[in-house]
Coordinates of N, CA and C in Angstrom, one line a residue:
M1 N 88.9 14.8 36.5 CA 87.5 14.8 36.9 C 86.6 14.6 35.6
K2 N 87.0 15.3 34.5 CA 86.2 15.2 33.3 C 86.2 13.7 32.8
R3 N 87.4 13.0 32.9 CA 87.5 11.7 32.4 C 86.6 10.7 33.2
T4 N 86.5 11.0 34.5 CA 85.7 10.2 35.4 C 84.2 10.3 35.1
T5 N 83.8 11.6 34.8 CA 82.4 11.8 34.4 C 82.1 11.2 33.1
L6 N 83.0 11.3 32.1 CA 82.7 10.6 30.8 C 82.7 9.1 31.0
R7 N 83.6 8.5 31.8 CA 83.6 7.1 32.0 C 82.3 6.7 32.7
C8 N 81.8 7.4 33.7 CA 80.5 7.1 34.4 C 79.4 7.2 33.4
L9 N 79.4 8.2 32.5 CA 78.3 8.3 31.6 C 78.3 7.2 30.6
A10 N 79.5 6.8 30.1 CA 79.6 5.6 29.2 C 79.0 4.4 29.9
I11 N 79.4 4.1 31.1 CA 78.9 3.0 31.8 C 77.4 3.0 32.0
I12 N 76.9 4.1 32.3 CA 75.4 4.3 32.5 C 74.7 4.0 31.1
H13 N 75.2 4.5 30.0 CA 74.6 4.3 28.7 C 74.7 2.8 28.4
I14 N 75.8 2.1 28.7 CA 75.9 0.7 28.4 C 74.9 -0.1 29.2
M15 N 74.8 0.2 30.5 CA 73.8 -0.4 31.4 C 72.4 -0.2 31.0
A16 N 72.1 1.0 30.6 CA 70.7 1.3 30.1 C 70.4 0.6 28.9
A17 N 71.3 0.5 27.9 CA 71.1 -0.3 26.7 C 70.9 -1.7 27.0
A18 N 71.6 -2.3 27.9 CA 71.5 -3.7 28.3 C 70.1 -3.9 29.0
L19 N 69.7 -3.0 29.8 CA 68.4 -3.2 30.5 C 67.2 -3.0 29.6
L20 N 67.3 -2.1 28.6 CA 66.2 -1.8 27.7 C 66.1 -2.7 26.5
S21 N 67.2 -3.4 26.2 CA 67.1 -4.3 25.0 C 66.3 -5.5 25.4
T22 N 65.6 -6.1 24.4 CA 64.9 -7.3 24.7 C 65.7 -8.5 24.2
S23 N 65.6 -9.6 25.0 CA 66.4 -10.8 24.7 C 65.5 -12.0 25.0
C24 N 65.8 -13.0 24.3 CA 65.0 -14.3 24.5 C 65.7 -15.2 25.5
I25 N 66.6 -14.6 26.2 CA 67.3 -15.4 27.2 C 66.4 -15.7 28.4
Y26 N 65.6 -14.8 28.7 CA 64.7 -14.9 29.9 C 63.5 -15.7 29.6
D27 N 63.0 -16.5 30.6 CA 61.8 -17.3 30.4 C 60.6 -16.4 30.0
E28 N 59.8 -17.0 29.2 CA 58.5 -16.4 28.9 C 57.5 -16.7 30.0
P29 N 56.7 -15.8 30.4 CA 55.8 -16.1 31.5 C 54.7 -17.1 31.0
D30 N 54.4 -18.1 31.8 CA 53.3 -19.0 31.5 C 53.6 -19.9 30.2
D31 N 54.8 -20.0 29.8 CA 55.1 -20.9 28.6 C 56.0 -22.0 29.1
R32 N 55.4 -23.2 29.4 CA 56.2 -24.3 29.9 C 57.1 -25.0 28.9
F33 N 57.0 -24.5 27.7 CA 57.8 -25.1 26.6 C 59.0 -24.3 26.2
Y34 N 59.0 -23.0 26.5 CA 60.0 -22.0 26.1 C 61.4 -22.5 26.4
R35 N 62.2 -22.5 25.3 CA 63.6 -22.9 25.4 C 63.9 -24.2 26.0
T36 N 63.1 -25.2 25.6 CA 63.3 -26.6 26.0 C 63.7 -27.5 24.8
L37 N 64.3 -28.6 25.1 CA 64.9 -29.5 24.0 C 64.5 -30.9 24.4
W38 N 63.9 -31.6 23.4 CA 63.3 -32.9 23.6 C 63.9 -33.9 22.5
T39 N 63.9 -35.2 22.9 CA 64.4 -36.2 21.9 C 63.6 -37.5 22.1
S40 N 63.7 -38.3 21.0 CA 63.0 -39.6 21.1 C 63.7 -40.4 20.0
E41 N 63.7 -41.8 20.2 CA 64.2 -42.7 19.2 C 63.2 -43.8 19.0
E42 N 61.9 -43.5 19.3 CA 60.8 -44.5 19.2 C 60.5 -44.7 17.7
E43 N 60.1 -45.9 17.3 CA 59.6 -46.1 16.0 C 58.2 -45.6 15.9
P44 N 57.6 -45.2 14.8 CA 58.2 -45.3 13.5 C 59.0 -44.1 13.1
L45 N 59.0 -43.0 13.9 CA 59.7 -41.8 13.6 C 61.2 -41.9 13.6
G46 N 61.7 -42.8 14.5 CA 63.2 -42.9 14.6 C 63.7 -41.8 15.5
K47 N 65.0 -41.5 15.4 CA 65.6 -40.4 16.2 C 65.1 -39.0 15.7
I48 N 64.5 -38.3 16.6 CA 64.1 -36.9 16.3 C 64.5 -36.0 17.5
T49 N 64.7 -34.8 17.2 CA 64.9 -33.8 18.2 C 64.0 -32.6 18.0
L50 N 63.3 -32.2 19.0 CA 62.4 -31.1 18.9 C 62.9 -30.0 19.9
E51 N 63.0 -28.7 19.3 CA 63.5 -27.6 20.1 C 62.5 -26.5 20.1
F52 N 62.1 -26.0 21.2 CA 61.2 -24.8 21.4 C 62.1 -23.6 21.5
L53 N 62.0 -22.7 20.6 CA 62.9 -21.5 20.4 C 62.2 -20.3 20.9
C54 N 62.9 -19.1 20.7 CA 62.4 -17.8 21.0 C 61.3 -17.4 20.1
D55 N 60.4 -16.5 20.5 CA 59.4 -15.9 19.7 C 58.4 -17.0 19.1
N56 N 58.1 -18.0 19.9 CA 57.2 -19.0 19.5 C 57.6 -19.8 18.3
Q57 N 58.9 -19.9 18.1 CA 59.4 -20.7 17.0 C 59.7 -22.1 17.5
I58 N 59.7 -23.1 16.6 CA 60.0 -24.5 17.0 C 60.7 -25.1 15.8
S59 N 61.6 -26.1 16.1 CA 62.3 -26.8 15.0 C 62.3 -28.3 15.3
V60 N 62.3 -29.1 14.3 CA 62.4 -30.5 14.4 C 63.5 -31.0 13.5
L61 N 64.4 -31.9 14.0 CA 65.5 -32.4 13.3 C 65.5 -33.9 13.4
S62 N 66.0 -34.6 12.3 CA 66.2 -36.0 12.3 C 67.3 -36.4 11.3
P63 N 68.2 -37.3 11.7 CA 69.2 -37.7 10.7 C 68.6 -38.5 9.6
D64 N 67.3 -39.0 9.7 CA 66.7 -39.8 8.7 C 65.7 -39.1 7.9
A65 N 65.4 -37.8 8.2 CA 64.4 -37.0 7.5 C 64.8 -35.6 7.4
A66 N 64.1 -34.9 6.4 CA 64.3 -33.4 6.3 C 63.4 -32.8 7.4
G67 N 64.0 -32.0 8.2 CA 63.2 -31.3 9.3 C 62.7 -30.0 8.8
A68 N 62.2 -29.2 9.8 CA 61.5 -28.0 9.4 C 61.5 -27.1 10.6
F69 N 61.2 -25.8 10.4 CA 60.9 -24.8 11.4 C 59.4 -24.5 11.3
G70 N 58.8 -24.2 12.4 CA 57.4 -23.9 12.5 C 57.2 -22.9 13.6
T71 N 55.9 -22.7 14.0 CA 55.6 -21.9 15.1 C 54.7 -22.7 16.1
Y72 N 54.6 -22.3 17.3 CA 53.8 -22.9 18.3 C 53.0 -21.9 19.2
E73 N 51.9 -22.4 19.7 CA 51.2 -21.6 20.7 C 51.0 -22.6 21.8
S74 N 51.0 -22.1 23.0 CA 50.8 -23.0 24.2 C 49.9 -22.4 25.2
N75 N 49.3 -23.3 26.0 CA 48.4 -23.0 27.0 C 48.6 -24.0 28.1
G76 N 49.3 -23.7 29.2 CA 49.6 -24.6 30.3 C 50.5 -25.7 29.8
S77 N 50.1 -27.0 29.9 CA 51.0 -28.1 29.5 C 50.7 -28.6 28.0
Q78 N 49.9 -27.8 27.3 CA 49.6 -28.2 25.9 C 50.2 -27.2 24.9
A79 N 50.7 -27.7 23.8 CA 51.2 -26.8 22.7 C 50.7 -27.3 21.4
W80 N 50.4 -26.4 20.5 CA 49.9 -26.7 19.2 C 50.9 -26.1 18.1
F81 N 51.2 -26.9 17.1 CA 52.2 -26.5 16.1 C 51.5 -26.1 14.8
E82 N 52.3 -25.2 14.1 CA 51.9 -24.8 12.7 C 53.1 -24.9 11.8
G83 N 53.0 -25.6 10.7 CA 54.0 -25.7 9.7 C 55.2 -26.6 10.1
L84 N 55.0 -27.5 11.1 CA 56.1 -28.3 11.5 C 56.0 -29.7 10.9
T85 N 57.0 -30.1 10.1 CA 56.9 -31.4 9.4 C 58.3 -32.1 9.4
L86 N 58.2 -33.4 9.1 CA 59.4 -34.2 8.8 C 59.1 -34.9 7.5
T87 N 60.1 -35.0 6.6 CA 59.8 -35.6 5.3 C 60.8 -36.8 5.2
Y88 N 60.3 -38.0 5.2 CA 61.1 -39.2 5.0 C 60.9 -39.7 3.6
D89 N 61.9 -39.6 2.7 CA 61.9 -40.1 1.4 C 60.5 -39.9 0.7
G90 N 60.0 -38.7 0.8 CA 58.7 -38.4 0.1 C 57.5 -38.5 1.0
L91 N 57.6 -39.2 2.1 CA 56.5 -39.3 3.1 C 56.6 -38.2 4.1
Q92 N 55.5 -37.4 4.1 CA 55.4 -36.3 5.0 C 54.7 -36.6 6.3
V93 N 55.4 -36.3 7.4 CA 54.8 -36.4 8.8 C 54.6 -35.0 9.3
T94 N 53.3 -34.8 9.7 CA 53.0 -33.4 10.2 C 52.9 -33.5 11.8
L95 N 53.7 -32.7 12.5 CA 53.6 -32.7 13.9 C 52.5 -31.7 14.3
L96 N 51.6 -32.2 15.1 CA 50.4 -31.5 15.4 C 50.4 -30.7 16.7
S97 N 50.8 -31.5 17.8 CA 50.7 -30.9 19.1 C 51.6 -31.7 20.1
A98 N 51.7 -31.2 21.3 CA 52.4 -31.9 22.4 C 51.8 -31.6 23.7
R99 N 51.9 -32.6 24.6 CA 51.5 -32.4 26.0 C 52.6 -32.7 26.9
R100 N 53.0 -31.7 27.8 CA 54.1 -31.9 28.6 C 53.7 -32.4 30.0
N101 N 54.4 -33.3 30.6 CA 54.2 -33.8 31.9 C 55.6 -33.9 32.5
G102 N 56.1 -32.9 33.2 CA 57.4 -32.9 33.7 C 58.5 -32.9 32.6
D103 N 59.3 -34.0 32.7 CA 60.4 -34.2 31.7 C 60.0 -35.1 30.6
T104 N 58.7 -35.4 30.5 CA 58.1 -36.2 29.4 C 57.2 -35.4 28.5
L105 N 57.3 -35.6 27.2 CA 56.5 -34.9 26.2 C 55.8 -35.9 25.4
I106 N 54.5 -35.9 25.2 CA 53.8 -36.7 24.3 C 53.5 -36.0 23.1
L107 N 54.1 -36.3 22.0 CA 54.0 -35.7 20.7 C 52.9 -36.3 19.9
T108 N 52.0 -35.5 19.3 CA 51.0 -36.1 18.5 C 51.3 -35.7 17.1
W109 N 51.1 -36.6 16.1 CA 51.5 -36.4 14.7 C 50.6 -37.2 13.8
S110 N 50.6 -36.9 12.5 CA 49.9 -37.7 11.5 C 50.8 -37.8 10.3
S111 N 50.5 -38.7 9.4 CA 51.4 -38.8 8.2 C 50.5 -38.9 6.9
D112 N 51.1 -38.9 5.8 CA 50.4 -39.1 4.5 C 49.8 -40.4 4.5
L113 N 50.4 -41.4 5.1 CA 49.8 -42.8 5.0 C 48.6 -43.0 5.9
S114 N 48.6 -42.3 7.0 CA 47.5 -42.4 8.0 C 47.2 -41.0 8.6
P115 N 46.1 -40.4 8.2 CA 45.7 -39.1 8.8 C 45.3 -39.2 10.3
A116 N 45.0 -40.5 10.7 CA 44.6 -40.6 12.2 C 45.8 -40.3 13.0
P117 N 45.6 -39.5 14.1 CA 46.8 -39.1 14.9 C 47.4 -40.3 15.6
S118 N 48.8 -40.2 15.7 CA 49.6 -41.1 16.5 C 50.4 -40.3 17.5
T119 N 51.0 -41.0 18.4 CA 51.8 -40.4 19.5 C 53.1 -41.0 19.6
T120 N 54.1 -40.2 20.0 CA 55.4 -40.6 20.3 C 55.8 -39.9 21.6
S121 N 56.4 -40.7 22.5 CA 56.9 -40.2 23.8 C 58.3 -39.7 23.6
M122 N 58.6 -38.5 24.2 CA 59.9 -37.8 24.1 C 60.4 -37.5 25.5
H123 N 61.7 -37.4 25.7 CA 62.2 -37.0 27.0 C 63.0 -35.7 26.8
R124 N 63.1 -35.0 27.9 CA 63.8 -33.6 27.9 C 65.3 -33.8 28.0
L125 N 66.0 -33.0 27.2 CA 67.4 -33.0 27.3 C 67.8 -31.7 28.0
S126 N 68.9 -31.7 28.8 CA 69.3 -30.5 29.5 C 70.4 -29.8 28.6
A127 N 70.9 -30.5 27.6 CA 71.9 -29.9 26.7 C 71.9 -30.7 25.4
Y128 N 72.5 -30.1 24.4 CA 72.6 -30.7 23.1 C 73.5 -31.9 23.2
E129 N 73.2 -33.0 22.4 CA 74.0 -34.2 22.4 C 75.2 -34.0 21.5

């Protein structure tokens, strides 16, 4: 009887710990970008991958450039980035914002060569390539 009680208490403690701990596995309310993965191969940026992570973190990767981690804020279908850059042989591209429409993302960016904003169309991935 004592073993059964101890086993039940151990199970209850494990379940309580699992329920009370916070995790970024669950969707954030009202964040249409949370835990999504996007890619593009459009010129002039070439192949890039953008990933929205937990805690409003975001990363950008490219085989042709040095990527970075940054942060984002979102409101509905619009997201704004802070500190998110790609560096191509000394040329810095700053990723500014994105607008989501279903499985399409329009990425807005500027570069050292042209401070005027440009856009690149991206599509959503359901898994890593």
